[in-house]
Amino acid sequence: MAATPTNVPEGYVSLRDVFGDAIMALGARDPRIVMLDADLASSTRTMKFKKTYPDRHYNFGIAEQNMVGAAAGFAISGYIPFVNTFASFLTRRACDQIAISVAYPKLNVKFFGFHGGINLGEDGATQQAVEDLAIMQGIPGIRCYAPIDGNDLARVMNEVADVEGPTYVRLSRFPSPLLTPKVASADERAAACRLLTEGGDLLVFTTSTLAAKVIEAAAALKAEGIGIRVLGITRLKPLGEEIAAEAEEFAGKSIAVVEEHSIHGGLADGLSALLDGAGISHRIERIGVPDRFGESGHPDALLEAFGLAGAPLRERLKAAARG
Amino acid sequence: MEKLEASARRIRAHILTQINAAGSGHPGGSMSCVEILAALFSHRAAAGAGWFGRNARDHVILSKGHAAPALYATFAEVGMIPEAELRTLRQLGSRLQGHPDRTRLPEVEMSTGSLGQGLSVSLGIALALKLRKEPFYSYAILGDGEINSGQIWEAIAYAGANRIDRLVAILDANGIQNDGRIEEVLELRPYAPKLEAFGWAVREFDGQNMAEVVDAVDWASSDAPGDKPRFLIAHTTKGAGVSFMADRADWHSHTVSDEQLKAGLEEVMG
């Protein structure tokens, strides 16, 4: 497991900008990669790819089901389609196509869900995705990732381009702090589990760019004498086996999962299943989106209102640490 | 043509035998697309053992996946799978799933069964053929109930607007869907003007007349229609070839009893 600094040395980076750069590098390396969009190419940062490789970019219009089906056709033909749109429209609108036209025949299609979670903010519930990971993890055979920062996404991009079979990567919209080291080489892959802060009172698993908010809360609680060990999970399915050993070290103490996703079908459920399978007794404090849709608001205000950042998150973690 | 017609008779016999052995299945919509499958696999692709393994070839997706017995029967007819395997249809562990599964039977171009999805996949293959500038075609066999699905019309819109001339949709227009006649469920006829308005080249013909089907497939697989996607409307009869099945909605999903098998085989093989 890689240890990483907890401060933010190099400012903030937007995952979609990292995505835009990564597809240029991957596209140059592998001529089989084709880019598929659904009238959101400006949001998904594929315009530069389109300009450089006009033959390998396809805009299907606002027709996600057809886009996913066409991706299956490309994959059958030996291409590696990258399917790009908002997480909400991809997973909710084209769920059956993802399941039956891609996952069931085990085709090599790469899905990218932009603006996952509620941090899209003002646009509100229709464009936000609190259930994308539940949908994608529920479909057999899809590897699911929620990178915790820009560097982490760069590793994920290397990984999904190399592994055979369907993958889903959830991205966040706004620039977020760099929490992990720069990518060392094009071979480097995402860590199964990454130590973000050290502490002995509470073990917290978190995922996606929400990790930065959890680290902020942990730093504030440290000043109050509460030590929180934060582990970042990038690959949600399959979860790394070593994660069970991490939890075992905290046997008898509290474990919390903090995620910008429904408490149903996200990291908490995946972790619970992993620990059950490993025979590790546990109690998980589920800090996520309860059984409700998102809503409009400034992203920071919204995350606080949902108890996923700022003082509300600190209070929930403090309560969990006290058991 | 006589060889193709004899081939179609054997495919029909295989369909009846399979569904009888399985105890369930979709005979009506399998029987109506027999000439289409025979024309594609025996005539156009001249498929045989080994054909499927080639990279450079035509691609055929049976989007109306419930007609799987017709697809498997055609595979057996052209030597792509052993004839004896047909009796395993729908049995536990069989490669011949109730709806086609390409992970179990690699000769299946695409897993289908959730209706409305195959045309988009054929579109993706056609785009790949164009990208590689290959002289082959991507065919999708659709049901007239299936085209109720919105995804079909997304694919029709895209292919028409972008002039995807390697794509050929073949509609098995047997006039009956699960719950009854097309006009009782969702009437989408007339098809041709709608498709032409979307930029497709359209041809209508008798889908049970082998010569007409072959002629239409040859036309669609040529430069004649110009730089447009091609839509073949095959007017067919559900349950074609067996008098007690023909044009009857209740034969959409139905078992074939031993007596019905005997009577059916007599009619089909003559």
PDB file of C-alpha atoms in Angstrom, chain B residues 10-224:
ATOM      1  CA  ARG B  10     -34.475 -28.181 -43.631  1.00  0.00           C
ATOM      2  CA  ILE B  11     -34.089 -25.064 -41.446  1.00  0.00           C
ATOM      3  CA  ARG B  12     -37.856 -25.109 -40.791  1.00  0.00           C
ATOM      4  CA  ALA B  13     -37.694 -28.791 -39.873  1.00  0.00           C
ATOM      5  CA  HIS B  14     -34.801 -28.071 -37.475  1.00  0.00           C
ATOM      6  CA  ILE B  15     -36.812 -25.299 -35.819  1.00  0.00           C
ATOM      7  CA  LEU B  16     -39.749 -27.614 -35.140  1.00  0.00           C
ATOM      8  CA  THR B  17     -37.495 -30.394 -33.874  1.00  0.00           C
ATOM      9  CA  GLN B  18     -35.584 -28.061 -31.546  1.00  0.00           C
ATOM     10  CA  ILE B  19     -38.647 -26.495 -29.957  1.00  0.00           C
ATOM     11  CA  ASN B  20     -40.256 -29.909 -29.560  1.00  0.00           C
ATOM     12  CA  ALA B  21     -37.133 -31.170 -27.778  1.00  0.00           C
ATOM     13  CA  ALA B  22     -36.838 -28.053 -25.610  1.00  0.00           C
ATOM     14  CA  GLY B  23     -40.509 -28.005 -24.640  1.00  0.00           C
ATOM     15  CA  SER B  24     -40.687 -24.237 -25.146  1.00  0.00           C
ATOM     16  CA  GLY B  25     -39.603 -21.514 -27.539  1.00  0.00           C
ATOM     17  CA  HIS B  26     -40.798 -19.037 -30.147  1.00  0.00           C
ATOM     18  CA  PRO B  27     -41.824 -20.929 -33.285  1.00  0.00           C
ATOM     19  CA  GLY B  28     -43.886 -18.197 -34.993  1.00  0.00           C
ATOM     20  CA  GLY B  29     -41.158 -15.588 -35.365  1.00  0.00           C
ATOM     21  CA  SER B  30     -38.546 -18.263 -36.065  1.00  0.00           C
ATOM     22  CA  MET B  31     -40.454 -19.645 -39.040  1.00  0.00           C
ATOM     23  CA  SER B  32     -41.068 -16.201 -40.574  1.00  0.00           C
ATOM     24  CA  CYS B  33     -37.362 -15.270 -40.887  1.00  0.00           C
ATOM     25  CA  VAL B  34     -36.112 -18.535 -42.419  1.00  0.00           C
ATOM     26  CA  GLU B  35     -35.731 -17.220 -45.982  1.00  0.00           C
ATOM     27  CA  ILE B  36     -33.887 -14.133 -44.665  1.00  0.00           C
ATOM     28  CA  LEU B  37     -31.388 -16.269 -42.744  1.00  0.00           C
ATOM     29  CA  ALA B  38     -30.938 -18.709 -45.629  1.00  0.00           C
ATOM     30  CA  ALA B  39     -30.324 -15.850 -48.054  1.00  0.00           C
ATOM     31  CA  LEU B  40     -27.746 -14.252 -45.733  1.00  0.00           C
ATOM     32  CA  PHE B  41     -25.835 -17.320 -44.603  1.00  0.00           C
ATOM     33  CA  SER B  42     -26.168 -19.715 -47.544  1.00  0.00           C
ATOM     34  CA  HIS B  43     -26.264 -17.211 -50.402  1.00  0.00           C
ATOM     35  CA  ARG B  44     -24.663 -13.874 -49.457  1.00  0.00           C
ATOM     36  CA  ALA B  45     -22.009 -14.971 -46.950  1.00  0.00           C
ATOM     37  CA  ALA B  46     -21.633 -18.520 -48.290  1.00  0.00           C
ATOM     38  CA  ALA B  47     -20.890 -19.355 -44.674  1.00  0.00           C
ATOM     39  CA  GLY B  48     -19.566 -22.703 -43.620  1.00  0.00           C
ATOM     40  CA  ALA B  49     -17.327 -24.144 -40.943  1.00  0.00           C
ATOM     41  CA  GLY B  50     -14.456 -21.688 -40.500  1.00  0.00           C
ATOM     42  CA  TRP B  51     -16.278 -18.742 -42.064  1.00  0.00           C
ATOM     43  CA  PHE B  52     -16.979 -17.150 -38.738  1.00  0.00           C
ATOM     44  CA  GLY B  53     -13.336 -17.257 -37.666  1.00  0.00           C
ATOM     45  CA  ARG B  54     -12.276 -14.974 -40.509  1.00  0.00           C
ATOM     46  CA  ASN B  55     -11.787 -11.314 -39.696  1.00  0.00           C
ATOM     47  CA  ALA B  56     -12.735 -10.059 -43.125  1.00  0.00           C
ATOM     48  CA  ARG B  57     -16.373 -11.022 -43.620  1.00  0.00           C
ATOM     49  CA  ASP B  58     -19.974  -9.846 -43.371  1.00  0.00           C
ATOM     50  CA  HIS B  59     -21.581  -9.530 -39.943  1.00  0.00           C
ATOM     51  CA  VAL B  60     -25.110 -10.684 -39.128  1.00  0.00           C
ATOM     52  CA  ILE B  61     -26.938  -9.870 -35.895  1.00  0.00           C
ATOM     53  CA  LEU B  62     -30.262 -11.510 -35.116  1.00  0.00           C
ATOM     54  CA  SER B  63     -31.640  -8.588 -33.138  1.00  0.00           C
ATOM     55  CA  LYS B  64     -34.988 -10.368 -32.666  1.00  0.00           C
ATOM     56  CA  GLY B  65     -33.200 -12.819 -30.400  1.00  0.00           C
ATOM     57  CA  HIS B  66     -36.277 -14.925 -29.621  1.00  0.00           C
ATOM     58  CA  ALA B  67     -35.924 -16.383 -33.127  1.00  0.00           C
ATOM     59  CA  ALA B  68     -32.794 -18.137 -31.846  1.00  0.00           C
ATOM     60  CA  PRO B  69     -33.987 -21.592 -33.038  1.00  0.00           C
ATOM     61  CA  ALA B  70     -33.965 -20.269 -36.615  1.00  0.00           C
ATOM     62  CA  LEU B  71     -30.408 -18.972 -36.154  1.00  0.00           C
ATOM     63  CA  TYR B  72     -29.153 -22.236 -34.654  1.00  0.00           C
ATOM     64  CA  ALA B  73     -30.930 -24.207 -37.371  1.00  0.00           C
ATOM     65  CA  THR B  74     -29.221 -22.081 -40.014  1.00  0.00           C
ATOM     66  CA  PHE B  75     -25.839 -22.607 -38.339  1.00  0.00           C
ATOM     67  CA  ALA B  76     -26.414 -26.357 -38.457  1.00  0.00           C
ATOM     68  CA  GLU B  77     -27.598 -26.173 -42.074  1.00  0.00           C
ATOM     69  CA  VAL B  78     -24.395 -24.433 -43.234  1.00  0.00           C
ATOM     70  CA  GLY B  79     -22.124 -26.596 -41.066  1.00  0.00           C
ATOM     71  CA  MET B  80     -21.168 -24.025 -38.438  1.00  0.00           C
ATOM     72  CA  ILE B  81     -22.401 -26.215 -35.554  1.00  0.00           C
ATOM     73  CA  PRO B  82     -23.185 -29.950 -35.379  1.00  0.00           C
ATOM     74  CA  GLU B  83     -26.780 -30.850 -36.214  1.00  0.00           C
ATOM     75  CA  ALA B  84     -26.983 -33.115 -33.134  1.00  0.00           C
ATOM     76  CA  GLU B  85     -26.364 -30.112 -30.880  1.00  0.00           C
ATOM     77  CA  LEU B  86     -29.730 -28.637 -31.877  1.00  0.00           C
ATOM     78  CA  ARG B  87     -31.465 -31.028 -29.482  1.00  0.00           C
ATOM     79  CA  THR B  88     -29.743 -29.281 -26.525  1.00  0.00           C
ATOM     80  CA  LEU B  89     -31.678 -26.024 -27.070  1.00  0.00           C
ATOM     81  CA  ARG B  90     -32.602 -24.360 -23.754  1.00  0.00           C
ATOM     82  CA  GLN B  91     -31.090 -27.167 -21.651  1.00  0.00           C
ATOM     83  CA  LEU B  92     -28.858 -26.456 -18.659  1.00  0.00           C
ATOM     84  CA  GLY B  93     -25.256 -26.042 -19.826  1.00  0.00           C
ATOM     85  CA  SER B  94     -26.155 -25.846 -23.525  1.00  0.00           C
ATOM     86  CA  ARG B  95     -24.414 -23.437 -25.898  1.00  0.00           C
ATOM     87  CA  LEU B  96     -27.859 -22.924 -27.408  1.00  0.00           C
ATOM     88  CA  GLN B  97     -29.381 -20.556 -24.869  1.00  0.00           C
ATOM     89  CA  GLY B  98     -33.026 -19.518 -25.082  1.00  0.00           C
ATOM     90  CA  HIS B  99     -31.772 -16.272 -26.587  1.00  0.00           C
ATOM     91  CA  PRO B 100     -28.399 -16.132 -28.414  1.00  0.00           C
ATOM     92  CA  ASP B 101     -25.294 -15.792 -26.195  1.00  0.00           C
ATOM     93  CA  ARG B 102     -21.987 -15.069 -27.924  1.00  0.00           C
ATOM     94  CA  THR B 103     -19.915 -15.988 -24.866  1.00  0.00           C
ATOM     95  CA  ARG B 104     -21.207 -19.585 -24.987  1.00  0.00           C
ATOM     96  CA  LEU B 105     -21.523 -19.940 -28.744  1.00  0.00           C
ATOM     97  CA  PRO B 106     -18.872 -17.769 -30.437  1.00  0.00           C
ATOM     98  CA  GLU B 107     -20.591 -18.168 -33.823  1.00  0.00           C
ATOM     99  CA  VAL B 108     -23.280 -15.835 -32.504  1.00  0.00           C
ATOM    100  CA  GLU B 109     -22.295 -12.347 -33.621  1.00  0.00           C
ATOM    101  CA  MET B 110     -24.064 -10.682 -30.717  1.00  0.00           C
ATOM    102  CA  SER B 111     -26.018 -11.672 -27.629  1.00  0.00           C
ATOM    103  CA  THR B 112     -29.569 -10.469 -28.096  1.00  0.00           C
ATOM    104  CA  GLY B 113     -32.981 -10.913 -26.522  1.00  0.00           C
ATOM    105  CA  SER B 114     -33.636  -7.579 -24.889  1.00  0.00           C
ATOM    106  CA  LEU B 115     -35.428  -6.240 -27.940  1.00  0.00           C
ATOM    107  CA  GLY B 116     -34.370  -3.043 -29.667  1.00  0.00           C
ATOM    108  CA  GLN B 117     -30.619  -3.298 -29.103  1.00  0.00           C
ATOM    109  CA  GLY B 118     -29.228  -5.107 -32.155  1.00  0.00           C
ATOM    110  CA  LEU B 119     -29.474  -2.358 -34.760  1.00  0.00           C
ATOM    111  CA  SER B 120     -27.195  -0.065 -32.729  1.00  0.00           C
ATOM    112  CA  VAL B 121     -24.615  -2.842 -32.463  1.00  0.00           C
ATOM    113  CA  SER B 122     -24.824  -3.464 -36.217  1.00  0.00           C
ATOM    114  CA  LEU B 123     -24.401   0.289 -36.660  1.00  0.00           C
ATOM    115  CA  GLY B 124     -21.204   0.191 -34.582  1.00  0.00           C
ATOM    116  CA  ILE B 125     -19.905  -2.665 -36.734  1.00  0.00           C
ATOM    117  CA  ALA B 126     -20.810  -0.721 -39.896  1.00  0.00           C
ATOM    118  CA  LEU B 127     -18.922   2.312 -38.574  1.00  0.00           C
ATOM    119  CA  ALA B 128     -15.912   0.072 -37.928  1.00  0.00           C
ATOM    120  CA  LEU B 129     -16.182  -1.354 -41.482  1.00  0.00           C
ATOM    121  CA  LYS B 130     -16.188   2.189 -42.860  1.00  0.00           C
ATOM    122  CA  LEU B 131     -13.256   3.203 -40.648  1.00  0.00           C
ATOM    123  CA  ARG B 132     -11.270   0.258 -42.003  1.00  0.00           C
ATOM    124  CA  LYS B 133     -12.635   0.775 -45.526  1.00  0.00           C
ATOM    125  CA  GLU B 134     -13.643  -2.882 -45.746  1.00  0.00           C
ATOM    126  CA  PRO B 135     -15.971  -4.063 -48.554  1.00  0.00           C
ATOM    127  CA  PHE B 136     -18.358  -5.955 -46.261  1.00  0.00           C
ATOM    128  CA  TYR B 137     -21.796  -5.286 -44.825  1.00  0.00           C
ATOM    129  CA  SER B 138     -23.340  -5.293 -41.375  1.00  0.00           C
ATOM    130  CA  TYR B 139     -26.834  -6.839 -41.300  1.00  0.00           C
ATOM    131  CA  ALA B 140     -29.401  -6.639 -38.512  1.00  0.00           C
ATOM    132  CA  ILE B 141     -32.565  -8.744 -38.555  1.00  0.00           C
ATOM    133  CA  LEU B 142     -35.351  -6.909 -36.741  1.00  0.00           C
ATOM    134  CA  GLY B 143     -38.877  -7.849 -35.719  1.00  0.00           C
ATOM    135  CA  ASP B 144     -41.813  -5.562 -36.439  1.00  0.00           C
ATOM    136  CA  GLY B 145     -42.751  -5.654 -32.759  1.00  0.00           C
ATOM    137  CA  GLU B 146     -39.150  -4.893 -31.862  1.00  0.00           C
ATOM    138  CA  ILE B 147     -39.165  -1.597 -33.709  1.00  0.00           C
ATOM    139  CA  ASN B 148     -41.572  -0.237 -31.087  1.00  0.00           C
ATOM    140  CA  SER B 149     -38.354   0.423 -29.178  1.00  0.00           C
ATOM    141  CA  GLY B 150     -37.015   3.988 -29.115  1.00  0.00           C
ATOM    142  CA  GLN B 151     -33.417   2.821 -29.417  1.00  0.00           C
ATOM    143  CA  ILE B 152     -34.174   1.452 -32.897  1.00  0.00           C
ATOM    144  CA  TRP B 153     -35.197   4.921 -34.002  1.00  0.00           C
ATOM    145  CA  GLU B 154     -32.086   6.470 -32.438  1.00  0.00           C
ATOM    146  CA  ALA B 155     -30.041   4.130 -34.627  1.00  0.00           C
ATOM    147  CA  ILE B 156     -32.206   4.832 -37.685  1.00  0.00           C
ATOM    148  CA  ALA B 157     -31.740   8.585 -37.179  1.00  0.00           C
ATOM    149  CA  TYR B 158     -27.969   8.347 -36.753  1.00  0.00           C
ATOM    150  CA  ALA B 159     -27.366   5.996 -39.678  1.00  0.00           C
ATOM    151  CA  GLY B 160     -29.541   8.062 -42.008  1.00  0.00           C
ATOM    152  CA  ALA B 161     -28.015  11.404 -41.023  1.00  0.00           C
ATOM    153  CA  ASN B 162     -24.477  10.060 -41.362  1.00  0.00           C
ATOM    154  CA  ARG B 163     -25.073   7.987 -44.528  1.00  0.00           C
ATOM    155  CA  ILE B 164     -23.817   4.717 -43.081  1.00  0.00           C
ATOM    156  CA  ASP B 165     -23.996   2.732 -46.317  1.00  0.00           C
ATOM    157  CA  ARG B 166     -22.464  -0.468 -44.860  1.00  0.00           C
ATOM    158  CA  LEU B 167     -25.536  -0.982 -42.663  1.00  0.00           C
ATOM    159  CA  VAL B 168     -28.441  -3.171 -43.790  1.00  0.00           C
ATOM    160  CA  ALA B 169     -31.546  -3.552 -41.606  1.00  0.00           C
ATOM    161  CA  ILE B 170     -33.908  -6.376 -42.534  1.00  0.00           C
ATOM    162  CA  LEU B 171     -37.383  -6.183 -41.042  1.00  0.00           C
ATOM    163  CA  ASP B 172     -39.168  -9.504 -40.576  1.00  0.00           C
ATOM    164  CA  ALA B 173     -42.593  -7.870 -40.916  1.00  0.00           C
ATOM    165  CA  ASN B 174     -44.840 -10.768 -39.938  1.00  0.00           C
ATOM    166  CA  GLY B 175     -47.507  -8.423 -38.592  1.00  0.00           C
ATOM    167  CA  ILE B 176     -47.844 -10.009 -35.151  1.00  0.00           C
ATOM    168  CA  GLN B 177     -46.153  -9.259 -31.849  1.00  0.00           C
ATOM    169  CA  ASN B 178     -46.448 -10.872 -28.421  1.00  0.00           C
ATOM    170  CA  ASP B 179     -49.787  -9.391 -27.409  1.00  0.00           C
ATOM    171  CA  GLY B 180     -51.440  -9.499 -30.797  1.00  0.00           C
ATOM    172  CA  ARG B 181     -51.460  -7.904 -34.240  1.00  0.00           C
ATOM    173  CA  ILE B 182     -49.275  -4.852 -34.844  1.00  0.00           C
ATOM    174  CA  GLU B 183     -52.338  -2.658 -35.316  1.00  0.00           C
ATOM    175  CA  GLU B 184     -53.700  -3.770 -31.942  1.00  0.00           C
ATOM    176  CA  VAL B 185     -50.487  -2.951 -30.056  1.00  0.00           C
ATOM    177  CA  LEU B 186     -48.529  -0.161 -31.747  1.00  0.00           C
ATOM    178  CA  GLU B 187     -49.142   0.613 -35.409  1.00  0.00           C
ATOM    179  CA  LEU B 188     -46.026   2.039 -37.066  1.00  0.00           C
ATOM    180  CA  ARG B 189     -46.974   1.378 -40.688  1.00  0.00           C
ATOM    181  CA  PRO B 190     -46.448   2.608 -43.294  1.00  0.00           C
ATOM    182  CA  TYR B 191     -42.749   1.982 -42.724  1.00  0.00           C
ATOM    183  CA  ALA B 192     -41.219   3.080 -46.048  1.00  0.00           C
ATOM    184  CA  PRO B 193     -42.054   6.804 -45.937  1.00  0.00           C
ATOM    185  CA  LYS B 194     -40.817   7.101 -42.356  1.00  0.00           C
ATOM    186  CA  LEU B 195     -37.542   5.366 -43.202  1.00  0.00           C
ATOM    187  CA  GLU B 196     -37.049   7.321 -46.411  1.00  0.00           C
ATOM    188  CA  ALA B 197     -37.603  10.540 -44.470  1.00  0.00           C
ATOM    189  CA  PHE B 198     -34.750   9.448 -42.183  1.00  0.00           C
ATOM    190  CA  GLY B 199     -32.475   9.051 -45.226  1.00  0.00           C
ATOM    191  CA  TRP B 200     -32.607   5.293 -45.789  1.00  0.00           C
ATOM    192  CA  ALA B 201     -32.868   3.439 -49.099  1.00  0.00           C
ATOM    193  CA  VAL B 202     -35.898   1.144 -48.776  1.00  0.00           C
ATOM    194  CA  ARG B 203     -37.130  -1.924 -50.619  1.00  0.00           C
ATOM    195  CA  GLU B 204     -40.254  -4.002 -49.875  1.00  0.00           C
ATOM    196  CA  PHE B 205     -40.800  -7.582 -50.994  1.00  0.00           C
ATOM    197  CA  ASP B 206     -42.328 -10.949 -50.174  1.00  0.00           C
ATOM    198  CA  GLY B 207     -40.120 -12.270 -47.390  1.00  0.00           C
ATOM    199  CA  GLN B 208     -41.219 -15.860 -47.933  1.00  0.00           C
ATOM    200  CA  ASN B 209     -40.297 -15.805 -51.640  1.00  0.00           C
ATOM    201  CA  MET B 210     -36.684 -16.945 -51.754  1.00  0.00           C
ATOM    202  CA  ALA B 211     -35.949 -15.359 -55.145  1.00  0.00           C
ATOM    203  CA  GLU B 212     -37.267 -11.991 -53.975  1.00  0.00           C
ATOM    204  CA  VAL B 213     -35.337 -12.186 -50.695  1.00  0.00           C
ATOM    205  CA  VAL B 214     -32.093 -13.037 -52.485  1.00  0.00           C
ATOM    206  CA  ASP B 215     -32.661 -10.230 -54.965  1.00  0.00           C
ATOM    207  CA  ALA B 216     -33.253  -7.732 -52.142  1.00  0.00           C
ATOM    208  CA  VAL B 217     -30.187  -8.862 -50.193  1.00  0.00           C
ATOM    209  CA  ASP B 218     -28.077  -8.579 -53.366  1.00  0.00           C
ATOM    210  CA  TRP B 219     -29.427  -5.080 -54.002  1.00  0.00           C
ATOM    211  CA  ALA B 220     -28.699  -3.994 -50.426  1.00  0.00           C
ATOM    212  CA  SER B 221     -25.194  -5.487 -50.654  1.00  0.00           C
ATOM    213  CA  SER B 222     -24.236  -3.420 -53.688  1.00  0.00           C
ATOM    214  CA  ASP B 223     -23.557   0.182 -54.641  1.00  0.00           C
ATOM    215  CA  ALA B 224     -27.037   0.484 -56.197  1.00  0.00           C
TER     216      ALA B 224
END
